[in-house]
Short mmCIF file of C-alpha atoms in Angstrom, two decimals:
data_model
loop_
_atom_site.label_atom_id
_atom_site.label_comp_id
_atom_site.label_asym_id
_atom_site.label_seq_id
_atom_site.Cartn_x
_atom_site.Cartn_y
_atom_site.Cartn_z
CA MET Y 1 131.13 -26.19 -175.89
CA THR Y 2 127.83 -24.49 -176.66
CA VAL Y 3 125.66 -21.79 -175.10
CA ALA Y 4 123.20 -24.47 -174.06
CA ARG Y 5 125.95 -26.47 -172.33
CA ILE Y 6 127.25 -23.38 -170.49
CA ALA Y 7 123.68 -22.64 -169.41
CA ASP Y 8 123.24 -26.19 -168.12
CA LEU Y 9 126.49 -26.02 -166.12
CA ALA Y 10 125.57 -22.63 -164.67
CA GLY Y 11 121.98 -23.65 -163.91
CA VAL Y 12 120.49 -20.81 -165.95
CA SER Y 13 118.72 -20.36 -169.25
CA ALA Y 14 120.47 -20.04 -172.62
CA PRO Y 15 119.21 -16.43 -173.09
CA THR Y 16 120.86 -15.51 -169.78
CA VAL Y 17 124.19 -16.87 -171.05
CA SER Y 18 123.71 -14.94 -174.30
CA LYS Y 19 123.22 -11.73 -172.33
CA VAL Y 20 126.55 -12.26 -170.57
CA ILE Y 21 128.37 -13.16 -173.80
CA ASN Y 22 127.08 -10.03 -175.53
CA GLY Y 23 127.64 -7.73 -172.55
CA HIS Y 24 123.98 -6.95 -171.97
CA ALA Y 25 122.48 -5.93 -168.63
CA GLY Y 26 119.81 -7.77 -166.68
CA VAL Y 27 121.93 -10.52 -165.10
CA ALA Y 28 122.65 -10.69 -161.36
CA VAL Y 29 126.28 -10.08 -160.40
CA ASP Y 30 126.83 -13.55 -158.90
CA THR Y 31 125.18 -15.25 -161.86
CA ARG Y 32 127.23 -13.23 -164.35
CA ARG Y 33 130.42 -14.10 -162.50
CA ARG Y 34 129.53 -17.82 -162.49
CA ILE Y 35 128.86 -17.78 -166.22
CA GLU Y 36 132.04 -15.83 -166.99
CA ASP Y 37 134.11 -18.31 -164.97
CA LEU Y 38 132.59 -21.22 -166.93
CA ILE Y 39 133.25 -19.47 -170.24
CA ARG Y 40 136.92 -19.04 -169.39
CA GLU Y 41 137.27 -22.51 -167.86
CA HIS Y 42 135.88 -24.27 -170.93
CA GLY Y 43 137.34 -21.93 -173.54
CA TYR Y 44 133.99 -21.14 -175.12
CA GLN Y 45 134.17 -19.02 -178.28
CA ARG Y 46 131.38 -17.79 -180.53
CA ALA Y 47 131.20 -19.72 -183.79
CA ASP Y 48 130.25 -16.69 -185.88
CA ARG Y 49 133.57 -14.90 -185.57
CA THR Y 50 134.56 -12.39 -188.24
CA PRO Y 51 138.18 -12.27 -189.43
CA PRO Y 52 140.42 -10.18 -187.13
CA ALA Y 53 141.81 -6.83 -188.18
CA SER Y 54 145.52 -6.60 -188.95
CA ILE Y 55 146.49 -5.04 -185.61
CA ILE Y 56 147.89 -5.95 -182.21
CA GLU Y 57 146.40 -3.78 -179.48
CA VAL Y 58 148.62 -2.71 -176.54
CA VAL Y 59 146.98 -1.29 -173.41
CA PHE Y 60 149.04 1.02 -171.16
CA GLN Y 61 148.23 2.81 -167.93
CA ALA Y 62 150.05 5.85 -169.29
CA LEU Y 63 152.23 6.77 -172.26
CA ASP Y 64 154.27 9.46 -170.51
CA SER Y 65 157.50 7.50 -169.99
CA PRO Y 66 160.33 6.24 -172.26
CA TRP Y 67 159.61 2.87 -170.58
CA ALA Y 68 156.45 2.53 -172.69
CA LEU Y 69 158.30 3.46 -175.88
CA ASP Y 70 160.80 0.62 -175.41
CA ILE Y 71 157.97 -1.90 -175.01
CA ILE Y 72 156.17 -0.56 -178.09
CA ARG Y 73 159.37 -0.90 -180.09
CA GLY Y 74 159.55 -4.62 -179.25
CA VAL Y 75 155.89 -5.23 -180.11
CA GLU Y 76 156.27 -3.38 -183.41
CA GLN Y 77 159.27 -5.49 -184.42
CA VAL Y 78 157.17 -8.66 -184.23
CA ALA Y 79 154.03 -7.03 -185.69
CA ARG Y 80 155.97 -5.77 -188.71
CA GLY Y 81 157.19 -9.28 -189.42
CA HIS Y 82 153.54 -10.41 -189.70
CA ASP Y 83 152.37 -7.37 -191.70
CA LEU Y 84 150.43 -6.08 -188.69
CA ALA Y 85 150.06 -2.60 -187.22
CA VAL Y 86 150.16 -1.70 -183.51
CA ALA Y 87 147.24 0.11 -181.87
CA LEU Y 88 147.62 1.80 -178.48
CA THR Y 89 145.12 2.38 -175.68
CA GLU Y 90 146.00 4.64 -172.72
CA MET Y 91 144.08 4.21 -169.46
CA GLN Y 92 145.08 7.68 -168.19
CA GLY Y 93 146.83 6.25 -165.15
CA HIS Y 94 144.10 3.80 -164.14
CA LEU Y 95 144.87 0.16 -163.37
CA THR Y 96 141.79 -1.18 -165.18
CA PRO Y 97 140.40 -0.08 -168.58
CA GLY Y 98 137.12 1.78 -168.63
CA ARG Y 99 133.75 0.03 -168.79
CA GLY Y 100 133.36 0.48 -172.53
CA TRP Y 101 136.86 -0.66 -173.46
CA SER Y 102 136.08 -4.32 -174.14
CA ASP Y 103 133.14 -3.34 -176.38
CA GLN Y 104 135.48 -1.09 -178.35
CA VAL Y 105 138.03 -3.89 -178.66
CA LEU Y 106 135.34 -6.26 -179.95
CA GLY Y 107 134.53 -3.62 -182.56
CA ARG Y 108 138.17 -3.30 -183.63
CA ARG Y 109 138.73 -7.10 -183.53
CA PRO Y 110 142.55 -7.09 -183.16
CA VAL Y 111 144.64 -10.22 -183.66
CA GLY Y 112 145.37 -10.02 -179.94
CA VAL Y 113 145.70 -7.75 -176.91
CA ILE Y 114 148.77 -7.06 -174.75
CA ALA Y 115 147.85 -5.53 -171.38
CA VAL Y 116 150.80 -3.75 -169.76
CA SER Y 117 150.65 -3.54 -165.94
CA ALA Y 118 146.87 -3.69 -166.14
CA GLU Y 119 144.14 -5.63 -164.36
CA LEU Y 120 141.18 -6.56 -166.52
CA THR Y 121 137.79 -7.21 -164.95
CA ARG Y 122 136.00 -10.56 -165.17
CA ARG Y 123 133.62 -9.06 -167.72
CA GLN Y 124 136.47 -7.80 -169.90
CA LEU Y 125 138.25 -11.17 -169.73
CA ALA Y 126 135.04 -12.98 -170.64
CA HIS Y 127 134.43 -10.68 -173.61
CA LEU Y 128 137.90 -11.30 -175.03
CA SER Y 129 137.62 -15.04 -174.42
CA THR Y 130 134.23 -15.48 -176.10
CA ALA Y 131 135.35 -13.37 -179.08
CA GLY Y 132 138.48 -15.52 -179.47
CA ILE Y 133 140.82 -12.54 -179.00
CA PRO Y 134 144.09 -13.73 -177.39
CA LEU Y 135 145.28 -11.85 -174.29
CA VAL Y 136 148.84 -11.62 -172.98
CA VAL Y 137 149.75 -9.68 -169.83
CA LEU Y 138 153.10 -7.87 -169.71
CA ASP Y 139 154.58 -6.98 -166.32
CA PRO Y 140 151.39 -7.94 -164.47
CA SER Y 141 150.43 -5.71 -161.56
CA GLY Y 142 149.33 -8.67 -159.44
CA GLU Y 143 149.97 -12.39 -159.34
CA PRO Y 144 149.73 -13.60 -162.96
CA GLN Y 145 146.82 -15.93 -163.63
CA HIS Y 146 148.00 -19.31 -164.89
CA GLN Y 147 145.44 -19.40 -167.70
CA THR Y 148 146.61 -16.01 -169.02
CA PRO Y 149 150.11 -16.02 -170.56
CA SER Y 150 152.33 -13.31 -169.07
CA VAL Y 151 155.78 -11.80 -169.59
CA GLY Y 152 157.95 -10.12 -166.99
CA ALA Y 153 161.52 -9.59 -165.84
CA MET Y 154 163.52 -11.16 -163.04
CA ASN Y 155 162.71 -8.29 -160.70
CA TRP Y 156 163.67 -10.09 -157.48
CA ASN Y 157 167.09 -10.91 -158.89
CA GLY Y 158 167.48 -7.32 -160.06
CA GLY Y 159 166.80 -5.98 -156.57
CA LEU Y 160 169.23 -8.50 -155.11
CA THR Y 161 171.98 -7.60 -157.59
CA ALA Y 162 171.62 -3.84 -157.16
CA THR Y 163 171.82 -4.09 -153.37
CA ARG Y 164 174.73 -6.54 -153.46
CA HIS Y 165 176.62 -4.09 -155.65
CA LEU Y 166 176.21 -1.34 -153.07
CA LEU Y 167 177.12 -3.69 -150.22
CA SER Y 168 180.26 -4.76 -152.08
CA LEU Y 169 181.37 -1.12 -152.16
CA GLY Y 170 181.09 -0.96 -148.37
CA HIS Y 171 177.70 0.71 -147.95
CA ARG Y 172 175.54 -0.28 -144.99
CA ARG Y 173 173.09 2.63 -144.78
CA ILE Y 174 171.34 1.69 -148.02
CA ALA Y 175 167.91 3.20 -148.65
CA MET Y 176 165.32 1.99 -151.10
CA ILE Y 177 162.76 4.21 -152.81
CA ASN Y 178 160.21 1.85 -154.28
CA GLY Y 179 157.07 2.17 -156.38
CA PRO Y 180 153.53 1.41 -155.15
CA ASP Y 181 153.26 -2.07 -153.65
CA ARG Y 182 150.18 -2.84 -155.76
CA TYR Y 183 152.67 -3.63 -158.54
CA LEU Y 184 154.12 -7.12 -158.47
CA CYS Y 185 157.42 -5.90 -159.94
CA CYS Y 186 157.89 -3.38 -157.11
CA ARG Y 187 157.18 -5.97 -154.44
CA ALA Y 188 159.70 -8.33 -156.04
CA ARG Y 189 162.43 -5.65 -156.22
CA LEU Y 190 161.91 -4.81 -152.54
CA ASP Y 191 162.09 -8.50 -151.63
CA GLY Y 192 165.39 -8.78 -153.54
CA TYR Y 193 166.76 -5.77 -151.65
CA ARG Y 194 165.73 -7.31 -148.33
CA ALA Y 195 167.27 -10.67 -149.27
CA ALA Y 196 170.64 -9.07 -150.07
CA MET Y 197 170.66 -7.08 -146.83
CA ASP Y 198 169.69 -10.14 -144.82
CA ALA Y 199 172.37 -12.31 -146.46
CA ALA Y 200 174.97 -9.67 -145.61
CA GLY Y 201 173.79 -9.50 -142.00
CA VAL Y 202 172.82 -5.84 -142.38
CA PRO Y 203 169.54 -4.87 -140.67
CA VAL Y 204 167.05 -2.96 -142.80
CA ALA Y 205 166.32 0.32 -141.05
CA PRO Y 206 162.60 1.13 -141.45
CA GLU Y 207 163.32 4.83 -141.86
CA LEU Y 208 165.34 4.05 -145.01
CA LEU Y 209 162.35 2.59 -146.89
CA ARG Y 210 160.16 4.93 -148.92
CA THR Y 211 157.28 4.40 -151.35
CA ALA Y 212 156.73 6.97 -154.07
CA PRO Y 213 155.25 7.33 -157.57
CA LEU Y 214 157.52 5.92 -160.28
CA TYR Y 215 158.35 9.36 -161.65
CA VAL Y 216 161.12 11.95 -161.20
CA GLU Y 217 159.16 14.02 -158.67
CA GLY Y 218 158.37 10.91 -156.63
CA GLY Y 219 162.07 10.09 -156.36
CA ARG Y 220 163.01 13.69 -155.56
CA ALA Y 221 160.47 14.07 -152.75
CA ALA Y 222 161.35 10.71 -151.15
CA ALA Y 223 165.08 11.36 -151.41
CA ALA Y 224 164.70 14.81 -149.85
CA GLU Y 225 163.13 13.15 -146.79
CA LEU Y 226 165.89 10.55 -146.61
CA LEU Y 227 168.71 13.10 -146.91
CA ASP Y 228 167.12 15.16 -144.13
CA LEU Y 229 167.39 12.29 -141.62
CA PRO Y 230 169.81 12.71 -138.68
CA ASP Y 231 171.70 9.70 -140.05
CA PRO Y 232 171.04 9.82 -143.80
CA PRO Y 233 171.81 6.95 -146.18
CA THR Y 234 175.09 6.73 -148.07
CA ALA Y 235 173.40 4.95 -150.99
CA VAL Y 236 169.93 4.76 -152.56
CA PHE Y 237 168.42 2.02 -154.74
CA THR Y 238 165.33 3.15 -156.62
CA GLY Y 239 162.37 1.35 -158.16
CA ASN Y 240 163.11 2.79 -161.60
CA ASP Y 241 165.40 5.19 -163.46
CA LEU Y 242 163.00 8.13 -163.28
CA GLN Y 243 163.04 7.98 -159.48
CA ALA Y 244 166.85 7.82 -159.62
CA ILE Y 245 166.99 11.07 -161.60
CA GLY Y 246 164.78 12.55 -158.89
CA VAL Y 247 167.37 11.44 -156.30
CA TYR Y 248 170.04 13.31 -158.30
CA THR Y 249 167.94 16.48 -158.00
CA ALA Y 250 167.44 16.04 -154.24
CA ALA Y 251 171.17 15.46 -153.78
CA ARG Y 252 172.01 18.68 -155.63
CA ASP Y 253 169.47 20.58 -153.53
CA ALA Y 254 171.17 19.20 -150.40
CA ARG Y 255 174.61 20.23 -151.76
CA MET Y 256 175.65 16.59 -152.06
CA ARG Y 257 177.54 15.07 -154.95
CA VAL Y 258 176.80 11.79 -156.72
CA PRO Y 259 178.64 9.49 -156.19
CA GLU Y 260 181.14 11.15 -153.86
CA ASP Y 261 178.56 11.81 -151.14
CA LEU Y 262 175.71 9.56 -152.26
CA SER Y 263 175.64 6.46 -154.46
CA VAL Y 264 172.56 5.84 -156.63
CA VAL Y 265 171.35 2.74 -158.50
CA GLY Y 266 168.27 2.78 -160.71
CA PHE Y 267 166.20 0.14 -162.49
CA ASP Y 268 165.25 -0.17 -166.21
CA ASP Y 269 168.31 1.22 -168.07
CA LEU Y 270 166.32 3.70 -170.11
CA THR Y 271 168.34 5.09 -173.01
CA PHE Y 272 168.80 8.60 -171.65
CA VAL Y 273 170.41 7.57 -168.31
CA GLN Y 274 173.75 6.90 -169.98
CA TRP Y 275 173.88 10.66 -170.62
CA SER Y 276 172.78 11.76 -167.15
CA HIS Y 277 175.37 13.49 -164.97
CA PRO Y 278 176.94 11.31 -163.79
CA PRO Y 279 175.91 8.37 -166.03
CA LEU Y 280 173.58 6.20 -163.96
CA THR Y 281 174.44 2.75 -162.65
CA THR Y 282 171.25 0.75 -163.05
CA ILE Y 283 169.61 -2.64 -163.50
CA ARG Y 284 168.90 -3.30 -167.15
CA GLN Y 285 165.37 -4.55 -167.72
CA PRO Y 286 165.00 -5.91 -171.29
CA LEU Y 287 161.90 -3.87 -172.09
CA THR Y 288 162.14 -4.19 -175.87
CA ASP Y 289 162.64 -7.96 -175.61
CA MET Y 290 159.67 -8.14 -173.21
CA GLY Y 291 157.46 -6.39 -175.74
CA ALA Y 292 158.64 -8.68 -178.52
CA THR Y 293 158.11 -11.79 -176.40
CA ALA Y 294 154.56 -10.71 -175.53
CA ALA Y 295 153.80 -10.12 -179.22
CA GLN Y 296 155.20 -13.53 -180.15
CA LEU Y 297 152.92 -15.12 -177.54
CA VAL Y 298 149.95 -13.31 -179.08
CA MET Y 299 150.83 -14.68 -182.52
CA THR Y 300 151.19 -18.20 -181.11
CA LEU Y 301 147.74 -18.00 -179.50
CA ALA Y 302 146.21 -16.45 -182.62
CA SER Y 303 147.46 -19.39 -184.69
CA GLY Y 304 145.46 -21.77 -182.52
CA ALA Y 305 148.50 -23.15 -180.69
CA TYR Y 306 149.26 -22.83 -176.99
CA PRO Y 307 152.66 -21.71 -175.66
CA ASP Y 308 154.93 -24.17 -173.86
CA HIS Y 309 155.16 -21.77 -170.90
CA THR Y 310 152.45 -19.42 -169.67
CA ARG Y 311 154.85 -17.34 -167.55
CA ILE Y 312 158.10 -16.06 -169.11
CA GLU Y 313 160.62 -14.02 -167.09
CA LEU Y 314 163.57 -12.42 -168.89
CA PRO Y 315 166.88 -11.83 -167.11
CA THR Y 316 168.01 -8.50 -165.69
CA ALA Y 317 171.64 -7.29 -165.52
CA LEU Y 318 173.65 -4.75 -163.55
CA VAL Y 319 175.06 -1.95 -165.73
CA GLU Y 320 177.86 -0.19 -163.85
CA ARG Y 321 178.45 3.40 -164.83
CA HIS Y 322 179.56 6.31 -162.64
CA SER Y 323 176.87 6.90 -160.01
CA THR Y 324 178.21 4.53 -157.33
CA ALA Y 325 181.32 4.68 -155.16
CA ALA Y 326 182.59 3.45 -151.82
CA PRO Y 327 181.16 5.48 -148.93
CA ARG Y 328 183.24 8.47 -148.00
CA GLN Y 329 185.52 8.06 -144.99
CA ALA Y 330 186.68 10.98 -142.90
CA GLY Y 331 189.58 12.67 -144.65
CA LYS Y 332 189.54 10.29 -147.64
CA PRO Y 333 188.02 10.78 -151.09
CA ALA Y 334 185.33 8.37 -152.31
CA ARG Y 335 186.45 5.56 -154.64
CA VAL Y 336 184.21 5.64 -157.70
CA SER Y 337 183.00 2.33 -159.14
CA ARG Y 338 183.46 2.11 -162.90
CA GLY Y 339 182.61 -0.95 -164.93
CA GLN Y 340 180.62 -2.65 -167.67
CA PRO Y 341 177.36 -4.60 -167.67
CA ALA Y 342 177.49 -7.62 -165.38
CA GLY Y 343 175.06 -10.52 -165.10
CA GLY Y 344 172.21 -10.08 -162.66
#
């Protein structure tokens, strides 16, 4: 596939295609989009490629959570085995990298790029494609594109398992504090929660559903609203462990005890939650394995091969600790659930 052939397919001149490939201005939006689509469809790459640098680049929305550290650890394990370093880019909370990011990546020329919960623009995708820089998406925010390999977790099954655990203890007023629905993982966890409730014949009360940022304060604020309801929940399932710690804070503020008065289940199994008070029951998401799997996909693509599967989902598991119990009955103490990791 050549520049001239791309130009012929797009119905434009070769210099126009060259402008798009090199990121120059002066091309109409619709024309640029048509050319970029053809570049990706036909796998065009520039013939004058320079050797890549010895790095794998990982792009994060933010680096302010232990969640990111676990992913980095997995990527680094694979990179070290190939004598590569790991470079990090933070998008300061944005879903898409800035306009100049792809130009900077072309300058660094990494072996490959891992985009974590990010959405790249058509222009950014075209730049990586034409430069022959492999891209793998980890925990995609939207529906993963088939042509872009992606890695995630079985989020739907995790939501199902967490809710089934609470139902098995006798809870029926089960709330869910979820993350923003622009994230595919959050939508899947909510769908799993709904499926478990539906299978048990328990209606989902709209007032028990909350959406909040995936941070401690988000969980605290949403839980405070839930616990202030005339008929508050007896259990809360959260979109991640940080929100669950926020629920702990709201419960203490409301003079409620976990799990005697309120059961809590998180999602992620970040290292520190085993030392929370009480130790948190949660859904283990294999973040380190997800990072390693994404890095292995990058190395496969960089070798010129293509992976057998473009979408890989790793299993989640319920880790029972001490934050869940049967709902309190009048005059009877709560029965605390204690156990070990169980399949999810």
